[in-house]
Short mmCIF file of C-alpha atoms and ligand atoms in Angstrom, two decimals:
data_model
loop_
_atom_site.label_atom_id
_atom_site.label_comp_id
_atom_site.label_asym_id
_atom_site.label_seq_id
_atom_site.Cartn_x
_atom_site.Cartn_y
_atom_site.Cartn_z
CA UNK A 1 180.16 104.91 176.43
CA UNK A 2 176.64 106.04 177.33
CA UNK A 3 175.06 104.93 180.56
CA UNK A 4 172.72 102.50 178.85
CA UNK A 5 175.56 101.00 176.81
CA UNK A 6 177.41 100.50 180.04
CA UNK A 7 174.47 98.75 181.66
CA UNK A 8 174.03 96.52 178.61
CA UNK A 9 177.71 95.66 178.51
CA UNK A 10 177.79 94.72 182.19
CA UNK A 11 174.66 92.67 181.63
CA UNK A 12 176.22 90.75 178.72
CA UNK A 13 179.13 89.83 180.95
CA UNK A 14 176.78 88.84 183.75
CA UNK A 15 174.73 86.71 181.38
CA UNK A 16 177.88 84.78 180.43
CA UNK A 17 178.94 84.28 184.02
CA UNK A 18 175.55 82.91 184.96
CA UNK A 19 175.51 80.70 181.85
CA UNK A 20 178.78 79.16 183.06
CA UNK A 21 176.95 77.76 186.08
CA UNK A 22 173.96 76.73 184.00
CA UNK A 23 171.67 79.68 184.73
CA UNK A 24 169.63 81.39 182.02
CA UNK A 25 169.21 85.05 183.04
CA UNK A 26 166.67 85.84 180.33
CA UNK A 27 164.37 83.12 181.53
CA UNK A 28 164.76 84.37 185.08
CA UNK A 29 163.72 87.89 184.08
CA UNK A 30 160.74 86.57 182.11
CA UNK A 31 159.55 84.65 185.16
CA UNK A 32 159.92 87.71 187.36
CA UNK A 33 157.76 89.66 184.90
CA UNK A 34 154.90 87.26 185.59
CA UNK A 35 155.15 87.47 189.37
CA UNK A 36 153.20 90.46 190.66
CA UNK A 37 153.74 92.01 194.06
CA UNK A 38 150.74 93.44 195.84
CA UNK A 39 151.55 96.88 197.21
CA UNK A 40 149.82 97.51 200.50
CA UNK A 41 148.04 100.86 200.35
CA UNK A 42 148.73 101.57 204.01
CA UNK A 43 152.41 102.55 203.84
CA UNK A 44 151.27 105.80 202.19
CA UNK A 45 149.53 107.15 205.30
CA UNK A 46 150.54 105.02 208.28
CA UNK A 47 147.35 102.90 208.19
CA UNK A 48 145.12 105.97 208.46
CA UNK A 49 142.46 105.54 205.78
CA UNK A 50 139.71 107.90 204.66
CA UNK A 51 136.93 107.42 207.14
CA UNK A 52 135.70 110.78 208.32
CA UNK A 53 135.50 109.69 211.92
CA UNK A 54 138.50 109.78 214.16
CA UNK A 55 140.16 106.98 212.25
CA UNK A 56 143.74 107.21 213.22
CA UNK A 57 145.43 103.94 213.84
CA UNK A 58 144.65 102.68 217.29
CA UNK A 59 144.55 99.39 219.09
CA UNK A 60 145.00 95.94 217.73
CA UNK A 61 148.67 95.80 218.41
CA UNK A 62 149.64 97.44 215.13
CA UNK A 63 151.66 100.58 215.39
CA UNK A 64 153.24 102.93 212.89
CA UNK A 65 156.07 104.80 214.53
CA UNK A 66 157.50 108.06 213.24
CA UNK A 67 156.18 111.37 212.05
CA UNK A 68 157.89 112.07 208.74
CA UNK A 69 156.21 114.98 206.97
CA UNK A 70 154.31 114.70 203.71
CA UNK A 71 151.99 111.74 204.23
CA UNK A 72 148.97 111.38 201.99
CA UNK A 73 145.92 112.95 203.63
CA UNK A 74 143.23 112.31 201.04
CA UNK A 75 142.42 109.91 198.24
CA UNK A 76 143.93 112.06 195.49
CA UNK A 77 147.25 112.39 197.28
CA UNK A 78 147.16 108.73 198.14
CA UNK A 79 146.67 107.61 194.54
CA UNK A 80 149.31 110.03 193.39
CA UNK A 81 151.85 108.56 195.82
CA UNK A 82 151.03 104.99 194.83
CA UNK A 83 151.32 105.89 191.15
CA UNK A 84 154.62 107.63 191.82
CA UNK A 85 155.93 104.57 193.66
CA UNK A 86 154.80 102.22 190.91
CA UNK A 87 156.43 104.41 188.28
CA UNK A 88 159.78 103.70 189.96
CA UNK A 89 159.31 99.93 190.09
CA UNK A 90 160.09 97.39 187.39
CA UNK A 91 157.83 94.39 186.84
CA UNK A 92 154.20 93.97 187.78
CA UNK A 93 152.32 95.27 190.81
CA UNK A 94 148.82 95.05 192.23
CA UNK A 95 147.24 97.24 194.88
CA UNK A 96 146.17 95.81 198.22
CA UNK A 97 143.42 97.99 199.72
CA UNK A 98 142.02 98.07 203.22
CA UNK A 99 138.32 98.72 203.75
CA UNK A 100 139.00 102.03 205.56
CA UNK A 101 140.39 103.39 202.28
CA UNK A 102 137.00 103.61 200.56
CA UNK A 103 136.04 106.66 198.53
CA UNK A 104 133.50 107.86 201.09
CA UNK A 105 133.09 111.37 199.65
CA UNK A 106 133.26 113.02 203.05
CA UNK A 107 130.33 111.03 204.46
CA UNK A 108 130.70 108.75 207.44
CA UNK A 109 129.97 105.21 206.36
CA UNK A 110 130.23 102.65 209.12
CA UNK A 111 132.07 99.41 208.45
CA UNK A 112 128.95 97.27 208.20
CA UNK A 113 127.51 99.66 205.61
CA UNK A 114 130.26 99.72 202.99
CA UNK A 115 129.26 98.85 199.46
CA UNK A 116 130.89 98.49 196.10
CA UNK A 117 129.94 102.10 195.27
CA UNK A 118 132.56 103.22 197.81
CA UNK A 119 135.23 101.38 195.89
CA UNK A 120 134.15 101.86 192.28
CA UNK A 121 136.54 104.79 191.80
CA UNK A 122 139.40 102.52 192.94
CA UNK A 123 138.35 99.91 190.39
CA UNK A 124 138.24 102.57 187.67
CA UNK A 125 141.65 103.78 188.75
CA UNK A 126 143.05 100.23 188.68
CA UNK A 127 141.53 99.63 185.24
CA UNK A 128 143.28 102.72 183.98
CA UNK A 129 146.60 101.51 185.35
CA UNK A 130 145.94 97.96 184.17
CA UNK A 131 146.54 96.42 187.58
CA UNK A 132 144.74 93.93 189.82
CA UNK A 133 143.56 94.66 193.36
CA UNK A 134 143.33 92.77 196.62
CA UNK A 135 141.27 93.64 199.67
CA UNK A 136 141.13 93.47 203.48
CA UNK A 137 138.42 93.92 206.02
CA UNK A 138 139.48 96.54 208.61
CA UNK A 139 138.83 95.17 212.07
CA UNK A 140 140.73 97.75 214.10
CA UNK A 141 140.68 101.53 214.73
CA UNK A 142 136.99 101.45 215.56
CA UNK A 143 134.93 101.89 218.75
CA UNK A 144 133.56 98.35 218.37
CA UNK A 145 137.13 97.01 218.40
CA UNK A 146 138.13 99.09 221.42
CA UNK A 147 138.54 96.08 223.67
CA UNK A 148 140.50 94.18 221.04
CA UNK A 149 137.85 91.60 220.42
CA UNK A 150 135.98 91.45 217.11
CA UNK A 151 134.99 88.19 215.42
CA UNK A 152 135.69 86.26 218.62
CA UNK A 153 133.78 88.64 220.90
CA UNK A 154 131.46 87.00 223.38
CA UNK A 155 128.93 89.75 222.73
CA UNK A 156 126.80 88.57 219.84
CA UNK A 157 125.98 92.07 218.67
CA UNK A 158 129.59 93.16 218.45
CA UNK A 159 130.78 90.09 216.60
CA UNK A 160 127.70 90.31 214.40
CA UNK A 161 128.78 93.79 213.37
CA UNK A 162 132.22 92.51 212.33
CA UNK A 163 130.77 89.47 210.59
CA UNK A 164 128.62 91.81 208.54
CA UNK A 165 131.66 93.96 207.75
CA UNK A 166 133.61 90.93 206.53
CA UNK A 167 130.70 89.78 204.38
CA UNK A 168 130.48 93.20 202.76
CA UNK A 169 134.22 93.10 202.15
CA UNK A 170 134.06 89.72 200.46
CA UNK A 171 131.33 90.96 198.13
CA UNK A 172 133.49 93.97 197.23
CA UNK A 173 136.48 91.68 196.69
CA UNK A 174 134.52 89.54 194.24
CA UNK A 175 133.53 92.66 192.36
CA UNK A 176 137.21 93.69 192.15
CA UNK A 177 138.01 90.32 190.61
CA UNK A 178 135.10 90.44 188.22
CA UNK A 179 135.71 93.95 186.93
CA UNK A 180 139.50 93.74 186.85
CA UNK A 181 139.66 90.27 185.29
CA UNK A 182 142.09 88.88 187.85
CA UNK A 183 141.18 87.08 191.07
CA UNK A 184 141.23 89.32 194.11
CA UNK A 185 142.39 88.02 197.48
CA UNK A 186 140.45 89.01 200.57
CA UNK A 187 142.48 88.70 203.75
CA UNK A 188 141.07 88.53 207.24
CA UNK A 189 143.23 89.70 210.08
CA UNK A 190 141.74 90.46 213.47
CA UNK A 191 143.48 91.86 216.54
CA UNK A 192 141.57 89.68 219.01
CA UNK A 193 143.64 88.84 222.01
CA UNK A 194 144.41 89.59 225.57
CA UNK A 195 147.05 91.57 227.42
CA UNK A 196 147.18 89.38 230.45
CA UNK A 197 146.74 85.67 230.92
CA UNK A 198 143.11 84.77 230.16
CA UNK A 199 141.34 81.79 231.61
CA UNK A 200 139.03 81.19 228.70
CA UNK A 201 140.88 80.85 225.43
CA UNK A 202 138.70 78.02 224.18
CA UNK A 203 135.41 79.88 223.89
CA UNK A 204 136.97 82.78 221.98
CA UNK A 205 138.49 80.37 219.50
CA UNK A 206 135.26 78.42 219.16
CA UNK A 207 133.42 81.68 218.51
CA UNK A 208 136.02 82.74 215.93
CA UNK A 209 135.54 79.44 214.14
CA UNK A 210 131.78 79.98 214.00
CA UNK A 211 132.18 83.57 212.83
CA UNK A 212 134.48 82.49 210.02
CA UNK A 213 132.05 79.75 209.00
CA UNK A 214 129.33 82.35 208.78
CA UNK A 215 131.49 84.83 206.85
CA UNK A 216 132.66 82.22 204.37
CA UNK A 217 129.29 80.53 203.95
CA UNK A 218 128.70 82.32 200.66
CA UNK A 219 130.83 80.99 197.80
CA UNK A 220 132.24 83.31 195.17
CA UNK A 221 133.71 82.00 191.92
CA UNK A 222 137.46 81.38 192.30
CA UNK A 223 138.19 83.47 189.24
CA UNK A 224 136.80 86.49 191.13
CA UNK A 225 137.76 86.03 194.74
CA UNK A 226 139.95 84.02 197.08
CA UNK A 227 139.91 84.00 200.88
CA UNK A 228 142.95 84.22 203.10
CA UNK A 229 143.22 84.21 206.89
CA UNK A 230 146.21 85.64 208.77
CA UNK A 231 147.67 84.23 211.95
CA UNK A 232 149.76 86.07 214.51
CA UNK A 233 151.78 85.26 217.59
CA UNK A 234 151.24 88.41 219.63
CA UNK A 235 150.65 92.15 219.46
CA UNK A 236 151.82 95.05 221.59
CA UNK A 237 149.28 95.25 224.41
CA UNK A 238 148.13 91.76 223.53
CA UNK A 239 151.10 89.83 224.75
CA UNK A 240 149.45 86.92 226.52
CA UNK A 241 147.05 85.48 223.98
CA UNK A 242 146.12 85.94 220.35
CA UNK A 243 142.89 84.19 219.45
CA UNK A 244 143.89 83.66 215.82
CA UNK A 245 147.27 82.04 216.33
CA UNK A 246 149.08 79.87 213.84
CA UNK A 247 147.57 76.57 214.95
CA UNK A 248 144.06 78.01 214.83
CA UNK A 249 144.28 79.46 211.34
CA UNK A 250 146.34 76.70 209.81
CA UNK A 251 143.77 74.22 211.10
CA UNK A 252 140.96 76.35 209.76
CA UNK A 253 142.64 76.91 206.39
CA UNK A 254 143.33 73.22 205.92
CA UNK A 255 139.82 72.14 206.86
CA UNK A 256 138.22 74.79 204.70
CA UNK A 257 140.85 74.97 201.94
CA UNK A 258 141.27 78.70 202.21
CA UNK A 259 144.57 80.48 201.72
CA UNK A 260 146.75 80.95 204.74
CA UNK A 261 148.43 84.32 205.09
CA UNK A 262 151.96 84.15 206.48
CA UNK A 263 153.26 87.47 207.75
CA UNK A 264 157.04 87.62 208.30
CA UNK A 265 156.49 89.40 211.62
CA UNK A 266 153.92 87.04 213.08
CA UNK A 267 156.09 84.25 214.43
CA UNK A 268 158.78 83.82 216.99
CA UNK A 269 161.85 85.78 215.81
CA UNK A 270 163.91 82.62 215.30
CA UNK A 271 161.27 81.09 213.04
CA UNK A 272 161.49 81.80 209.33
CA UNK A 273 158.43 82.16 207.15
CA UNK A 274 160.44 80.76 204.23
CA UNK A 275 160.58 77.42 206.01
CA UNK A 276 156.80 77.33 206.36
CA UNK A 277 156.07 77.60 202.65
CA UNK A 278 156.74 73.99 201.66
CA UNK A 279 154.91 72.63 204.72
CA UNK A 280 151.77 74.66 204.21
CA UNK A 281 151.68 74.24 200.43
CA UNK A 282 151.09 70.54 200.97
CA UNK A 283 147.83 71.22 202.78
CA UNK A 284 146.35 74.50 201.58
CA UNK A 285 145.66 75.46 197.97
CA UNK A 286 147.60 78.72 197.97
CA UNK A 287 149.51 81.03 200.27
CA UNK A 288 149.34 84.76 200.79
CA UNK A 289 152.47 86.42 202.09
CA UNK A 290 152.79 89.61 204.06
CA UNK A 291 156.45 90.32 203.55
CA UNK A 292 157.78 92.73 206.11
CA UNK A 293 160.87 93.12 208.30
CA UNK A 294 160.37 92.54 211.99
CA UNK A 295 163.09 94.13 214.10
CA UNK A 296 163.00 92.51 217.55
CA UNK A 297 159.19 92.39 217.35
CA UNK A 298 156.50 92.70 214.67
CA UNK A 299 157.77 96.20 213.93
CA UNK A 300 156.94 96.24 210.20
CA UNK A 301 160.16 97.89 209.07
CA UNK A 302 160.72 98.35 205.34
CA UNK A 303 161.66 95.07 203.64
CA UNK A 304 165.33 94.65 202.77
CA UNK A 305 167.25 92.00 200.89
CA UNK A 306 168.11 90.02 204.01
CA UNK A 307 168.29 86.30 204.67
CA UNK A 308 164.64 86.04 205.70
CA UNK A 309 163.35 87.73 202.57
CA UNK A 310 165.72 85.67 200.46
CA UNK A 311 164.63 82.38 201.96
CA UNK A 312 161.01 83.24 201.23
CA UNK A 313 161.86 83.92 197.59
CA UNK A 314 164.09 80.86 197.30
CA UNK A 315 161.42 78.60 198.70
CA UNK A 316 158.79 79.98 196.30
CA UNK A 317 161.13 79.22 193.42
CA UNK A 318 162.44 75.90 194.75
CA UNK A 319 158.88 74.67 195.40
CA UNK A 320 157.99 75.77 191.84
CA UNK A 321 155.11 77.64 193.43
CA UNK A 322 155.21 81.01 191.70
CA UNK A 323 151.53 80.61 190.86
CA UNK A 324 150.48 79.36 194.29
CA UNK A 325 152.20 81.90 196.49
CA UNK A 326 150.95 85.47 196.33
CA UNK A 327 153.36 88.06 197.55
CA UNK A 328 151.89 91.00 199.38
CA UNK A 329 153.84 93.48 201.45
CA UNK A 330 153.01 94.67 204.94
CA UNK A 331 155.39 97.30 206.24
CA UNK A 332 154.58 100.78 207.46
CA UNK A 333 157.43 103.02 208.41
CA UNK A 334 156.30 106.54 209.27
CA UNK A 335 159.80 107.77 210.06
CA UNK A 336 161.11 108.07 206.49
CA UNK A 337 159.88 109.33 203.14
CA UNK A 338 156.94 107.01 202.49
CA UNK A 339 157.39 106.79 198.73
CA UNK A 340 161.01 105.93 199.41
CA UNK A 341 159.80 103.22 201.76
CA UNK A 342 157.55 101.73 199.06
CA UNK A 343 160.26 101.75 196.44
CA UNK A 344 163.09 100.40 198.60
CA UNK A 345 160.89 97.71 200.15
CA UNK A 346 159.26 96.55 196.94
CA UNK A 347 162.52 96.58 195.01
CA UNK A 348 164.06 94.46 197.77
CA UNK A 349 161.26 91.91 197.46
CA UNK A 350 161.66 91.85 193.68
CA UNK A 351 165.41 91.53 194.00
CA UNK A 352 164.96 88.57 196.33
CA UNK A 353 162.79 86.93 193.69
CA UNK A 354 165.29 87.63 190.93
CA UNK A 355 168.14 86.35 193.07
CA UNK A 356 166.22 83.15 193.71
CA UNK A 357 165.38 82.76 190.03
CA UNK A 358 169.09 82.99 189.22
CA UNK A 359 169.89 79.92 191.27
CA UNK A 360 171.40 76.88 189.50
CA UNK A 361 168.69 74.66 190.93
CA UNK A 362 169.56 71.41 189.19
CA UNK A 363 173.22 71.48 190.19
CA UNK A 364 172.41 72.35 193.78
CA UNK A 365 169.87 69.57 193.99
CA UNK A 366 172.28 67.07 192.47
CA UNK A 367 174.92 68.03 195.06
CA UNK A 368 172.40 67.63 197.84
CA UNK A 369 171.14 64.27 196.68
CA UNK A 370 174.73 63.01 196.28
CA UNK A 371 175.61 64.13 199.78
CA UNK A 372 178.07 66.66 198.32
CA UNK A 373 177.43 69.23 201.01
CA UNK A 374 180.70 71.14 200.70
CA UNK A 375 179.92 71.62 197.02
CA UNK A 376 176.37 72.76 197.82
CA UNK A 377 177.66 75.25 200.35
CA UNK A 378 180.38 76.48 198.00
CA UNK A 379 177.96 77.12 195.14
CA UNK A 380 175.43 78.87 197.40
CA UNK A 381 178.23 81.11 198.67
CA UNK A 382 179.51 81.73 195.17
CA UNK A 383 176.12 83.00 194.10
CA UNK A 384 176.45 85.89 196.53
CA UNK A 385 179.29 87.40 194.52
CA UNK A 386 177.91 86.75 191.03
CA UNK A 387 177.12 89.98 189.12
CA UNK A 388 173.54 89.99 190.34
CA UNK A 389 173.45 93.81 190.34
CA UNK A 390 174.20 93.93 186.62
CA UNK A 391 171.17 91.74 185.89
CA UNK A 392 168.98 93.80 188.20
CA UNK A 393 170.10 97.07 186.60
CA UNK A 394 169.41 95.70 183.15
CA UNK A 395 165.99 94.50 184.32
CA UNK A 396 165.17 98.04 185.49
CA UNK A 397 166.42 99.57 182.27
CA UNK A 398 164.36 97.08 180.26
CA UNK A 399 161.30 98.23 182.20
CA UNK A 400 162.16 101.85 181.67
CA UNK A 401 162.42 102.71 185.36
CA UNK A 402 165.33 104.43 187.11
CA UNK A 403 168.41 102.23 187.22
CA UNK A 404 170.58 101.75 190.29
CA UNK A 405 170.70 104.83 192.55
CA UNK A 406 168.74 107.05 190.14
CA UNK A 407 165.42 106.60 191.95
CA UNK A 408 166.84 108.36 195.01
CA UNK A 409 167.06 111.76 193.33
CA UNK A 410 163.72 111.14 191.67
CA UNK A 411 162.06 110.68 195.07
CA UNK A 412 163.94 113.67 196.49
CA UNK A 413 162.51 115.76 193.67
CA UNK A 414 158.98 114.46 194.38
CA UNK A 415 159.44 115.34 198.01
CA UNK A 416 160.49 118.86 197.07
CA UNK A 417 157.75 119.41 194.49
CA UNK A 418 154.84 117.57 196.09
CA UNK A 419 155.25 116.13 199.59
CA UNK A 420 156.78 119.18 201.23
CA UNK A 421 153.83 121.31 200.09
CA UNK A 422 151.29 119.18 201.93
CA UNK A 423 149.64 120.51 205.05
C1 LIG B 501 148.73 93.15 211.67
C2 LIG B 501 148.67 92.37 210.39
C3 LIG B 501 147.82 92.98 209.31
C4 LIG B 501 147.98 94.47 209.18
C5 LIG B 501 147.30 95.06 207.98
C6 LIG B 501 147.19 96.53 208.06
O1 LIG B 501 149.59 92.61 212.58
O2 LIG B 501 149.97 92.17 209.92
O3 LIG B 501 148.08 92.33 208.12
O4 LIG B 501 149.31 94.84 209.17
O5 LIG B 501 146.12 94.44 207.75
ZN1 LIG B 502 150.12 91.27 207.97
#
């Protein structure tokens, strides 16, 4: 039997087994096809970007650890790595860009000066690939963010600079949406916070509220752009207070009906982002996710198919919110092959979605409503040993991307041919 016959045969058997518990695998795969994942551009170069100034990642409590060779050092290499990663992924992706990744052509363009011209080549690239794009203002790794205060800075000039940056970014976002024909999400995350116990939290939060009001005062059509704001519990070096905490941004998002961005690493380790989806969906129009894997802190390890990722996927499916929850990724591991990181992490997120879509929802709900909790538990446990892998393999084959372990050698080859030759 050839390899593909084998995959198909296993899939046929899997399809029958799932049908026995009332699950239609073909429908699940079709739904997964329509659920894009937004690949964060920053795994490719450890959140470096292409500004000509000294723009290595610094401050803001985000840290890429590791020094694996072969990272992308310019826009060509960067695009090549993203394309390579996407070529190894089934289903649909988007690209999530940060403002520091503009095509600046070797000139120094300060953050408050960026224009659509610096991103037109990204739009053209995305058009060629047929993908959508999302965007982020970059409020870190900059002299004006050196004291870890940006939009909530008490100095009017400094916060004015960042307000201007965010406004420019929103205009660029709208242009992404317009030219690419799919709404683009602009996410605001700021590092603002304090290492030691501050005495004035209130004023910083009041200032942040005003800054956001100013930034969001201009409306863009929803078919072009959407706004998200990202909360956080703490950052390294900013342990005592984060201005934009969960209460602040959830309050702001509800009052202003923006998207809330929930990052898996931005809560207390015993909290699960999956649990927050149903609560927030009742009060905000849509949710943006930054799926990542915090290990002991907001470490941004590569996403794996663990309970936290699964619960996120299950809740998206159980809330029937595939069109209201946007899944972006936010991990940056500099200690392993970065294309490998993209592929493993994105595949894990997609697998979580497929796993959730293969749930016998009606039966589980019936058990729950009847108080049949042993039965609910039994069926949930049973699902873990269903031939999920056979469906996943078939899904990859259907999308003409490497099946099972085959992407490993593919990435090893890319490392040998391309990455290892980089300076
Ligand atoms: C930082 C936030 C933020 C960044 C990116 C690079 O804690 O998670 O989303 O990771 O914007
Ligand atoms: Zn994030």
